[in-house]
Short mmCIF file of C-alpha atoms and ligand atoms in Angstrom, two decimals:
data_model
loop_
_atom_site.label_atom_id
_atom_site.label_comp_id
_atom_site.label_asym_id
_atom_site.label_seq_id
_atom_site.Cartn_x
_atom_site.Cartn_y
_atom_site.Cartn_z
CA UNK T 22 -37.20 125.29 13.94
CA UNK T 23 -36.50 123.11 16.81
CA UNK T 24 -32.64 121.34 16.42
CA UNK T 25 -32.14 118.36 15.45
CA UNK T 26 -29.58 115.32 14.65
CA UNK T 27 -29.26 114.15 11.35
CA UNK T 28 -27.75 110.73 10.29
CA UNK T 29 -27.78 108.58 7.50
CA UNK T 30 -28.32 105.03 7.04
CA UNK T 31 -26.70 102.54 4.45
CA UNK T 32 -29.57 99.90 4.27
CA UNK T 33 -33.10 99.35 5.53
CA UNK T 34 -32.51 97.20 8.41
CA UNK T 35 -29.73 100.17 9.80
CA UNK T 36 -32.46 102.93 9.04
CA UNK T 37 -35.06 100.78 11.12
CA UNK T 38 -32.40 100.12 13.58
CA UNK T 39 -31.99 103.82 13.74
CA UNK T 40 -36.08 104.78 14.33
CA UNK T 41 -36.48 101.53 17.19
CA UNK T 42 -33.86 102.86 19.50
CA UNK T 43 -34.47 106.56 19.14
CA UNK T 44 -37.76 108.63 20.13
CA UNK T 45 -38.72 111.10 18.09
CA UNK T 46 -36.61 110.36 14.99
CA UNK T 47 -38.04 110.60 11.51
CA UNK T 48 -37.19 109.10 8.23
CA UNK T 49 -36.06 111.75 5.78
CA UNK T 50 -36.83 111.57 2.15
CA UNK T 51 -36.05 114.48 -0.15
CA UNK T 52 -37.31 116.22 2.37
CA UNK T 53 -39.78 118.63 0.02
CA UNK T 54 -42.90 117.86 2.61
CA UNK T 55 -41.42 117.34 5.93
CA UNK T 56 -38.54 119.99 6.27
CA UNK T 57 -41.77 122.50 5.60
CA UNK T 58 -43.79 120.74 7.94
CA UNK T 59 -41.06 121.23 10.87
CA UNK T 60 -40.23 125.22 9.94
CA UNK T 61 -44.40 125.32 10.65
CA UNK T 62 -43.56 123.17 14.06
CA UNK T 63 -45.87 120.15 12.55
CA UNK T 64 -43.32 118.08 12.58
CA UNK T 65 -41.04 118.24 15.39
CA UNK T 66 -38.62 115.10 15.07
CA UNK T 67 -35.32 115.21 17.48
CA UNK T 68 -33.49 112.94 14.52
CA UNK T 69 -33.71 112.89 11.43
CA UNK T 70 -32.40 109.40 9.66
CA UNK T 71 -32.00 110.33 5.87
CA UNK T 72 -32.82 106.92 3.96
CA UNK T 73 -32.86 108.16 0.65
CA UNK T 74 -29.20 105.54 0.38
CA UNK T 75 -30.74 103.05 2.54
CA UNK T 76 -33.34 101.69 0.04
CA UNK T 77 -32.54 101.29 -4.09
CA UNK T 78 -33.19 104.36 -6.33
CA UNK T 79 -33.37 102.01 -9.46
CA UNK T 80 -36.26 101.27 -11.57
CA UNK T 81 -36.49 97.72 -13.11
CA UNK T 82 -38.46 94.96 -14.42
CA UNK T 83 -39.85 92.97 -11.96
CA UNK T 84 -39.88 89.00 -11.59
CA UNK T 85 -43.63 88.88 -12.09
CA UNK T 86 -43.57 91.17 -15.11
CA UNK T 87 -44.40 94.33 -13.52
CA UNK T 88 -41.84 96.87 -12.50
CA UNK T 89 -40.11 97.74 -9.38
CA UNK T 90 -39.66 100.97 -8.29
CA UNK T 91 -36.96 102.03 -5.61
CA UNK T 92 -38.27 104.06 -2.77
CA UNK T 93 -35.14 106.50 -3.10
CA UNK T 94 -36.40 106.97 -6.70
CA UNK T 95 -37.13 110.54 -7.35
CA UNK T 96 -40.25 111.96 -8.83
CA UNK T 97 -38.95 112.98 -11.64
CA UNK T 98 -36.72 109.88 -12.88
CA UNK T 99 -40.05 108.08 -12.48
CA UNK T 100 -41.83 110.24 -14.76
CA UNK T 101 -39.05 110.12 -17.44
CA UNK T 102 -38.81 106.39 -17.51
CA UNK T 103 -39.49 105.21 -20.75
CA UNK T 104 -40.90 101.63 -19.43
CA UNK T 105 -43.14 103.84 -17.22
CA UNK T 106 -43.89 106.24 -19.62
CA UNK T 107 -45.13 103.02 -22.15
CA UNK T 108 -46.44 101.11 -20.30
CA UNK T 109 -48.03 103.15 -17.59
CA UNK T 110 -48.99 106.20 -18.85
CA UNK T 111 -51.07 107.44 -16.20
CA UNK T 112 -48.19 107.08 -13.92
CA UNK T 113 -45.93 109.59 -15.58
CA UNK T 114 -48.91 111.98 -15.97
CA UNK T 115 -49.66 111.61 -12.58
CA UNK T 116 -46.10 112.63 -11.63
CA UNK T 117 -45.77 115.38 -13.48
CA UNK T 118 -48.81 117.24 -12.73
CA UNK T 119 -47.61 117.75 -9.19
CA UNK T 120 -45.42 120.16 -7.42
CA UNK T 121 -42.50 121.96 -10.03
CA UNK T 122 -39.50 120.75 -11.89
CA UNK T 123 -37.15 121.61 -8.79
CA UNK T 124 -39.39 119.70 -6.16
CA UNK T 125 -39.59 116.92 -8.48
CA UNK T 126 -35.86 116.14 -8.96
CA UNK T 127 -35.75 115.98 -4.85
CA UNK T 128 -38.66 114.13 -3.74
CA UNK T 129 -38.32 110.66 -3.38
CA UNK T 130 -41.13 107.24 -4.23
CA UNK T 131 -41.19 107.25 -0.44
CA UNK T 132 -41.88 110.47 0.54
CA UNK T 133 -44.11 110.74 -1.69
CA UNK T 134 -46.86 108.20 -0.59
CA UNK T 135 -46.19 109.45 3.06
CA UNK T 136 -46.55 113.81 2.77
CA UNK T 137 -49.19 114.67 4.75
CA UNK T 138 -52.81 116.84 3.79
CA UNK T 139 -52.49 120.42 2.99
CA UNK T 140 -55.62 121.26 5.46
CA UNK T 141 -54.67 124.59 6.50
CA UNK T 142 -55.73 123.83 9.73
CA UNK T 143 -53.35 121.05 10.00
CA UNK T 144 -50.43 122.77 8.67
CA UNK T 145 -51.31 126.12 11.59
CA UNK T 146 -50.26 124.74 15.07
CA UNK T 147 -51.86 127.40 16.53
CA UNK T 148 -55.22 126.04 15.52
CA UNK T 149 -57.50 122.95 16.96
CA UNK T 150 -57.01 120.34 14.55
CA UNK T 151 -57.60 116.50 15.51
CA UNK T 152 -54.80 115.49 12.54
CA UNK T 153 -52.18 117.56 14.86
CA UNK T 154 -53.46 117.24 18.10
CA UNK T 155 -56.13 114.55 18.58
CA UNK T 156 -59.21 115.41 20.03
CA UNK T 157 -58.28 119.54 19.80
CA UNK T 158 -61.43 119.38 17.08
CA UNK T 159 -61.84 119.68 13.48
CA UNK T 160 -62.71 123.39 12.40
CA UNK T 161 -62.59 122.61 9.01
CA UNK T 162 -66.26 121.48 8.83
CA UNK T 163 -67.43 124.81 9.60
CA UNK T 164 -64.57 126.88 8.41
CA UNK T 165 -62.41 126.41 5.07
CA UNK T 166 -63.09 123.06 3.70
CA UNK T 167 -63.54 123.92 0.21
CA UNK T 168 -60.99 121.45 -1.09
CA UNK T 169 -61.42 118.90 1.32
CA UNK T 170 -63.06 115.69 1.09
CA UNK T 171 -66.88 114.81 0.14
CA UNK T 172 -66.46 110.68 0.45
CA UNK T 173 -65.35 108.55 3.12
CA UNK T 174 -64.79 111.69 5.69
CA UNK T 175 -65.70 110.86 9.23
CA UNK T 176 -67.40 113.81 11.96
CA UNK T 177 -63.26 113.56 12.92
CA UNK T 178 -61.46 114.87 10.00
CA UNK T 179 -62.20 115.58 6.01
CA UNK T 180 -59.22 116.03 5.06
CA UNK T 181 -57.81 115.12 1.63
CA UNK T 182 -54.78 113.11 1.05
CA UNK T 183 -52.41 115.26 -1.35
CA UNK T 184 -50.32 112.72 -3.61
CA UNK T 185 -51.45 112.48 -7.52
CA UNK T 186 -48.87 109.93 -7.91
CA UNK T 187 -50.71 107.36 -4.85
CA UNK T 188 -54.07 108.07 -7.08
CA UNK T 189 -52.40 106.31 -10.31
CA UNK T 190 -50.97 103.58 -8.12
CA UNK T 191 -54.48 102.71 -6.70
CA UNK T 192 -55.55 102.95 -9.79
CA UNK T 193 -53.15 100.47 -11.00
CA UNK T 194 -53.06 98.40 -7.80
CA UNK T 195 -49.67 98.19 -6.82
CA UNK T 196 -47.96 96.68 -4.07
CA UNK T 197 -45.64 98.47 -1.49
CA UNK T 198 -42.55 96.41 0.03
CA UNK T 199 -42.20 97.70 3.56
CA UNK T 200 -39.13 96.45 5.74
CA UNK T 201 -40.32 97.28 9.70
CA UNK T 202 -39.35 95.87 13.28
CA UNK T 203 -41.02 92.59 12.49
CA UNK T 204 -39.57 92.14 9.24
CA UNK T 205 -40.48 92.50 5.79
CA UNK T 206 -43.88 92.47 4.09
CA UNK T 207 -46.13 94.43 1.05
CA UNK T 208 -48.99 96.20 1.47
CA UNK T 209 -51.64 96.54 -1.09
CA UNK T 210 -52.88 100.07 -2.66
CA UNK T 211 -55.42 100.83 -1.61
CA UNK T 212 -54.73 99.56 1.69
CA UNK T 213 -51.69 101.67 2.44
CA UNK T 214 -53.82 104.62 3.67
CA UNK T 215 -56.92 104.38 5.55
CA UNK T 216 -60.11 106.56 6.08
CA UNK T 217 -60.14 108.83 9.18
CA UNK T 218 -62.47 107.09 11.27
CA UNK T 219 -62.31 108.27 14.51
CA UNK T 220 -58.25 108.43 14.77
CA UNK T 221 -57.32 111.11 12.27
CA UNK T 222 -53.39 111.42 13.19
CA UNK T 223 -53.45 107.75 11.81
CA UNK T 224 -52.76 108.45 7.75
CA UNK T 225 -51.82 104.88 6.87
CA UNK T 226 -51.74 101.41 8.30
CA UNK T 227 -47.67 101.35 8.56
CA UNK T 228 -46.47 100.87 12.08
CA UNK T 229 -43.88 103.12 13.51
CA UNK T 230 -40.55 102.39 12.44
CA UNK T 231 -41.86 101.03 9.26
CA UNK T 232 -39.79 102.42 5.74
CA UNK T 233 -41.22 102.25 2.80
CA UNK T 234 -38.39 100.30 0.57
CA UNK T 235 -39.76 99.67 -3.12
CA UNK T 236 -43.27 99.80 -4.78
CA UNK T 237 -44.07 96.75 -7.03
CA UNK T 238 -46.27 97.54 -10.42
CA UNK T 239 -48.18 94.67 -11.49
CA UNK T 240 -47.86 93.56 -15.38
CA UNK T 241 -51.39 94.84 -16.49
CA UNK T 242 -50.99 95.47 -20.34
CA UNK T 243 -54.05 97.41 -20.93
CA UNK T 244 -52.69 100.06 -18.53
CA UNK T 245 -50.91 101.37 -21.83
CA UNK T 246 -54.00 102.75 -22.26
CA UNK T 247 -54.39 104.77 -19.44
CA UNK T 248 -54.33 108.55 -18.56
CA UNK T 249 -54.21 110.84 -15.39
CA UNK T 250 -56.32 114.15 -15.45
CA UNK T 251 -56.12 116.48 -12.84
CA UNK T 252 -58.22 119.79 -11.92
CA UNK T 253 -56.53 122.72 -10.03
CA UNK T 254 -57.53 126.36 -9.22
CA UNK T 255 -53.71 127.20 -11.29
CA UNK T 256 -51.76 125.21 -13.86
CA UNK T 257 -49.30 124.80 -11.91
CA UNK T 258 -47.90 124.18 -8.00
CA UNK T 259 -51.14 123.61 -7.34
CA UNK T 260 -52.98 120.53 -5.22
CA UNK T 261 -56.04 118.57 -7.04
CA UNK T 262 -59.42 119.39 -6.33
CA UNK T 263 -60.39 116.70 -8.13
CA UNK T 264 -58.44 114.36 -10.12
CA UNK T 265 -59.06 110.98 -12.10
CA UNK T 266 -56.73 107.70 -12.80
CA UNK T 267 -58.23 105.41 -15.55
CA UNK T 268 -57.07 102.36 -17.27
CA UNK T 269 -59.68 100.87 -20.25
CA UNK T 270 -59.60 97.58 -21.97
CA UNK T 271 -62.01 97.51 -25.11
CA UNK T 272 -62.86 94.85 -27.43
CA UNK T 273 -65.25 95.71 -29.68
CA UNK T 274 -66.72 98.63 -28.19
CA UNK T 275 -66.98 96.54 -25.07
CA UNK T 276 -65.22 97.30 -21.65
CA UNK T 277 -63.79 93.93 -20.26
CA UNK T 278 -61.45 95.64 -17.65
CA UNK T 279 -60.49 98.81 -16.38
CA UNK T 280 -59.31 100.47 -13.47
CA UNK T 281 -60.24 103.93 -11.88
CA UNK T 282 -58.95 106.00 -8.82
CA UNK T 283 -60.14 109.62 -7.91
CA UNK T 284 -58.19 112.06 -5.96
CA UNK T 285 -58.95 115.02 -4.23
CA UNK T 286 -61.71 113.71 -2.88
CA UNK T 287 -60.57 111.62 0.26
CA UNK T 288 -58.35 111.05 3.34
CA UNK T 289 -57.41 108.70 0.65
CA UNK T 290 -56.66 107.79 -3.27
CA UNK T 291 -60.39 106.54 -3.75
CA UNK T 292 -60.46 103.26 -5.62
CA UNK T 293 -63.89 103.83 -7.70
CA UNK T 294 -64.96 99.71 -7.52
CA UNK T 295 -68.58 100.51 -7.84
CA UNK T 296 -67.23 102.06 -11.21
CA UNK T 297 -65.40 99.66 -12.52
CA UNK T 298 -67.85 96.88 -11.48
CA UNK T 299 -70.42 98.76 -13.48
CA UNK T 300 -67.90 99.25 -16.78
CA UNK T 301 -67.14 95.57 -17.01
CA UNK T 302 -68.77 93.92 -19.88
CA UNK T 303 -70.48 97.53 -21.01
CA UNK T 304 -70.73 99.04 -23.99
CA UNK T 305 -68.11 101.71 -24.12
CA UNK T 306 -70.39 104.70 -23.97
CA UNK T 307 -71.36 108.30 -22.67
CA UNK T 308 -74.38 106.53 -21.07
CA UNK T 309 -72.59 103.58 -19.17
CA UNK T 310 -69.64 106.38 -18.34
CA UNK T 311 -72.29 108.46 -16.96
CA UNK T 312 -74.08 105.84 -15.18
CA UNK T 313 -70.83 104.36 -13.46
CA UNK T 314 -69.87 107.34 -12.46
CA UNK T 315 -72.89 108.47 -11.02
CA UNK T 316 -72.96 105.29 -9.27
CA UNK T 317 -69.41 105.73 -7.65
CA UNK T 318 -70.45 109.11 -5.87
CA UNK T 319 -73.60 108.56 -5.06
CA UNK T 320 -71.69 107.90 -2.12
CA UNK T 321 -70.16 111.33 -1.25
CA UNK T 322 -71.34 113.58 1.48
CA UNK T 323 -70.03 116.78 0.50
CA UNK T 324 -70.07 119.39 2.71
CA UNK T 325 -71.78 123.17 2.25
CA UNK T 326 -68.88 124.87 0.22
CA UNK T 327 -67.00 121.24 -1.68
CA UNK T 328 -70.60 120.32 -3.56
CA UNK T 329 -68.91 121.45 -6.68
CA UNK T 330 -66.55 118.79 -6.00
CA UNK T 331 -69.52 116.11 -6.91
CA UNK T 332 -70.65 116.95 -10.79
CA UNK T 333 -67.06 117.97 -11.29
CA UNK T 334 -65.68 114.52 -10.28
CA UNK T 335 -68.16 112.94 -12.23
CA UNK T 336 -67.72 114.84 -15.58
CA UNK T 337 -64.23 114.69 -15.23
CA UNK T 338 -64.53 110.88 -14.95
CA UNK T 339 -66.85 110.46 -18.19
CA UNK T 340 -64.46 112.90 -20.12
CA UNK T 341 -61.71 110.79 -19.41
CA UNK T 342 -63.42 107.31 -19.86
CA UNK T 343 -64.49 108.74 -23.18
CA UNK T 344 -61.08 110.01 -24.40
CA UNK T 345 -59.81 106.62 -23.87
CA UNK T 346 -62.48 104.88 -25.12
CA UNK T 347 -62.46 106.78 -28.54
C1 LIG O 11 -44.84 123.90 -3.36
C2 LIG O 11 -45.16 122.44 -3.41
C3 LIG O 11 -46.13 122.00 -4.30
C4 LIG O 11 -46.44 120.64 -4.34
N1 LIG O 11 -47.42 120.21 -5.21
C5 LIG O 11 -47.75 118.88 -5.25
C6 LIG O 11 -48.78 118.39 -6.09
O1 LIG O 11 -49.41 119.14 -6.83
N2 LIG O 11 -49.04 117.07 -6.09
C7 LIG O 11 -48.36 116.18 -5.28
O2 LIG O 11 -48.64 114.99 -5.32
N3 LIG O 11 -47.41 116.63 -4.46
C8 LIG O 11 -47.09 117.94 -4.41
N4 LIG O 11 -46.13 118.39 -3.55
C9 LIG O 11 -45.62 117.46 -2.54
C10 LIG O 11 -44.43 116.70 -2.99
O3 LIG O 11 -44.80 115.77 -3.96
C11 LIG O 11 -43.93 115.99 -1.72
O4 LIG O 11 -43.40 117.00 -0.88
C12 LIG O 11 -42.88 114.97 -2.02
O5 LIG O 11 -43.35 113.99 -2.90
C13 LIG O 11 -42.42 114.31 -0.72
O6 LIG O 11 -41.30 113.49 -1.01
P1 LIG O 11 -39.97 113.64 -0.17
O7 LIG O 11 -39.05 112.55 -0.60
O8 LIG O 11 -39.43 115.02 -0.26
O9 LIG O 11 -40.54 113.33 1.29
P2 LIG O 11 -40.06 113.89 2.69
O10 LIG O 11 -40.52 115.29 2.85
O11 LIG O 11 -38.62 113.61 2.91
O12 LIG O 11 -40.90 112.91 3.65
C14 LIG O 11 -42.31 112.91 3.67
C15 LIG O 11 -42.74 111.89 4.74
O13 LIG O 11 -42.39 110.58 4.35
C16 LIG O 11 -41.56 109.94 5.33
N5 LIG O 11 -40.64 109.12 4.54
C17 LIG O 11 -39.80 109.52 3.56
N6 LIG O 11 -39.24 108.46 2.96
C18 LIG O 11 -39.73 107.35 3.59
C19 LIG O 11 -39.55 105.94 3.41
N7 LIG O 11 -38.77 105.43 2.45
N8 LIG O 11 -40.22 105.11 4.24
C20 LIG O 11 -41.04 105.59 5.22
N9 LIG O 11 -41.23 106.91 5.43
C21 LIG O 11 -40.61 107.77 4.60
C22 LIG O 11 -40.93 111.09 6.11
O14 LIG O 11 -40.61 110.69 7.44
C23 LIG O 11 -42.06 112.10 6.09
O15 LIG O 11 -42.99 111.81 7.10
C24 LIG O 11 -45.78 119.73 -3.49
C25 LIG O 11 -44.78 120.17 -2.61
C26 LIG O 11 -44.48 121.51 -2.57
C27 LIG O 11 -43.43 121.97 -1.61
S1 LIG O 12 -59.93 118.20 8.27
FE1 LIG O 12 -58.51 116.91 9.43
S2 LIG O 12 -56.57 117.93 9.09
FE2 LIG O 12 -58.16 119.45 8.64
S3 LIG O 12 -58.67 120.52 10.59
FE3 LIG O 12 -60.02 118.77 10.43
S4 LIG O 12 -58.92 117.20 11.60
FE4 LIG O 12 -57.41 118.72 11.05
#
């Protein structure tokens, strides 16, 4: 691993301080994604400024109602919270069906919207790969893409993004407070990560130097009834192939809101809108479920060896709308 300088910074504006006026310095989290990423020679930073002091590790009620999550949080005191686990269900599920107990307890709120795709390619330096090195080529289209992405890929990269807990936030549409160079601001998810396009190394819309200080939860009461389901070649330590975030409102057999994410499937947690836009004001069915979900992906442009990815997303979808629903 190449050396490096580590430092630590009290509060956001000192961490962003730290990132303007050195090159190649990094924001360190728990460090459960990028310490790998730099014994592969991914990630090669020349500083490391650990910021998991700079921003709040609390988790509180928010002004508006919601909750507010610290970006030092850790994965697994997010999971356990009892407001979370109440009132946002899918949240806590979400958490806890990634990584293990041990990577949990270090990985931060932060870190964990930021890790980067698990494209084998990406994480093999000694392969083409236009995530790594831009315009070295994507081999993953002809080679290994089996769990990479079938929507909302571009001829420069399908990669998947990795995180089941950004899947439940897009689901739930939170908001995450960002303190950068120009000052502070929030950015909406989905909005925090974009689609490939044609500049792959690009996994979000933050700026350099920007730190990720808090994510906001709006109120949304029917996301009590909400639940997280996630598909993976092992129970355990293992990344989604396809996963679904859903939050249902009945009354009276009717759907008058809900909210749906899918991950596994994109360079980013896919916000199903066609979905939802079909469940509002249906009868809460197998047929409507069906129909919305089929809807959502007729969309997706799987490649020759992730077509499995398409009925799979969908039944897993319809199960899920149908477990809440009943
Ligand atoms: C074996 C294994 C299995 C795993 N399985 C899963 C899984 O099934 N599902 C899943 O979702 N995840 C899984 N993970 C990934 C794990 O969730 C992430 O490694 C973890 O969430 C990253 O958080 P961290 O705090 O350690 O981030 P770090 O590794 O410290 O940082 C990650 C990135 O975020 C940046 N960063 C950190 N904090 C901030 C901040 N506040 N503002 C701006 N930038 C910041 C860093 O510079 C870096 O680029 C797995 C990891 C391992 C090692
Ligand atoms: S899918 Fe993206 S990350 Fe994977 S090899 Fe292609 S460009 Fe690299």
């Amino acid at each position: 691993m190449k050396p490096f300088d580590y430092q630590r910074a009290a509060d956001p504006r000192s961490a962003v301080a730290a990132l303007s006026r050195q090159s190649e310095a990094m924001y360190l989290g728990g460090g459960t994604n990028l310490v790998d990423l730099m014994r592969l020679g991914v990630a090669t930073p020349a500083v490391l400024v650990d910021v998991t002091r700079a921003t709040s590790d609390a988790i509180e009620e928010s002004s508006g109602g919601g909750l507010l999550i610290g970006a030092a949080a850790r994965n697994s005191d997010l999971a356990a919270h009892p407001v979370v686990r109440r009132r946002y269900p899918m949240l806590a599920q979400a958490v806890l069906a990634g990584a293990s107990g041990q990577i949990r307890n270090m990985a931060t709120v932060g870190g964990n919207l930021l890790q980067r795709t698990r494209c084998s390619y990406f994480q093999d330096i000694a392969k083409p790969c236009n995530k790594h090195r831009p315009g070295s080529g994507c081999p993953a289209r002809e080679g290994d893409h089996r769990n990479l992405a079938i929507i909302g890929h571009s001829s420069s990269c399908v990669a998947t993004h990795p995180s089941d807990m950004a899947v439940a936030l897009a689901a739930l549409g939170a908001s995450v407070h960002v303190e950068g160079v120009e000052g502070t601001r929030t950015v909406p998810m989905p909005g925090l990560h974009r689609l490939p396009g044609d500049e792959p190394e690009r996994d979000t819309v933050l700026e350099p130097g920007d730190l990720i200080t808090a994510v906001e939860l709006p109120a949304l009461p029917f996301a009590a009834r909400s639940r997280y389901r996630k598909v993976r070649d092992r129970a355990s330590f293992a990344f989604a192939v396809v996963s679904v975030a859903v939050a249902l409102d009945l009354a009276d057999g009717v759907v008058r809101d809900c909210r749906i994410a899918l991950g596994g499937v994109a360079h980013v947690p896919w916000r199903a809108t066609l979905a939802e836009s079909a469940l509002r004001g249906a009868p809460a069915t197998a047929e409507e479920f069906t129909r919305a979900a089929d809807l959502e992906l007729a969309g997706a442009r799987p490649l020759p060896d992730n077509a499995f990815k398409v009925p799979l997303a969908r039944n897993v979808l319809v199960r899920v709308l149908g477990e809440l629903a009943s």
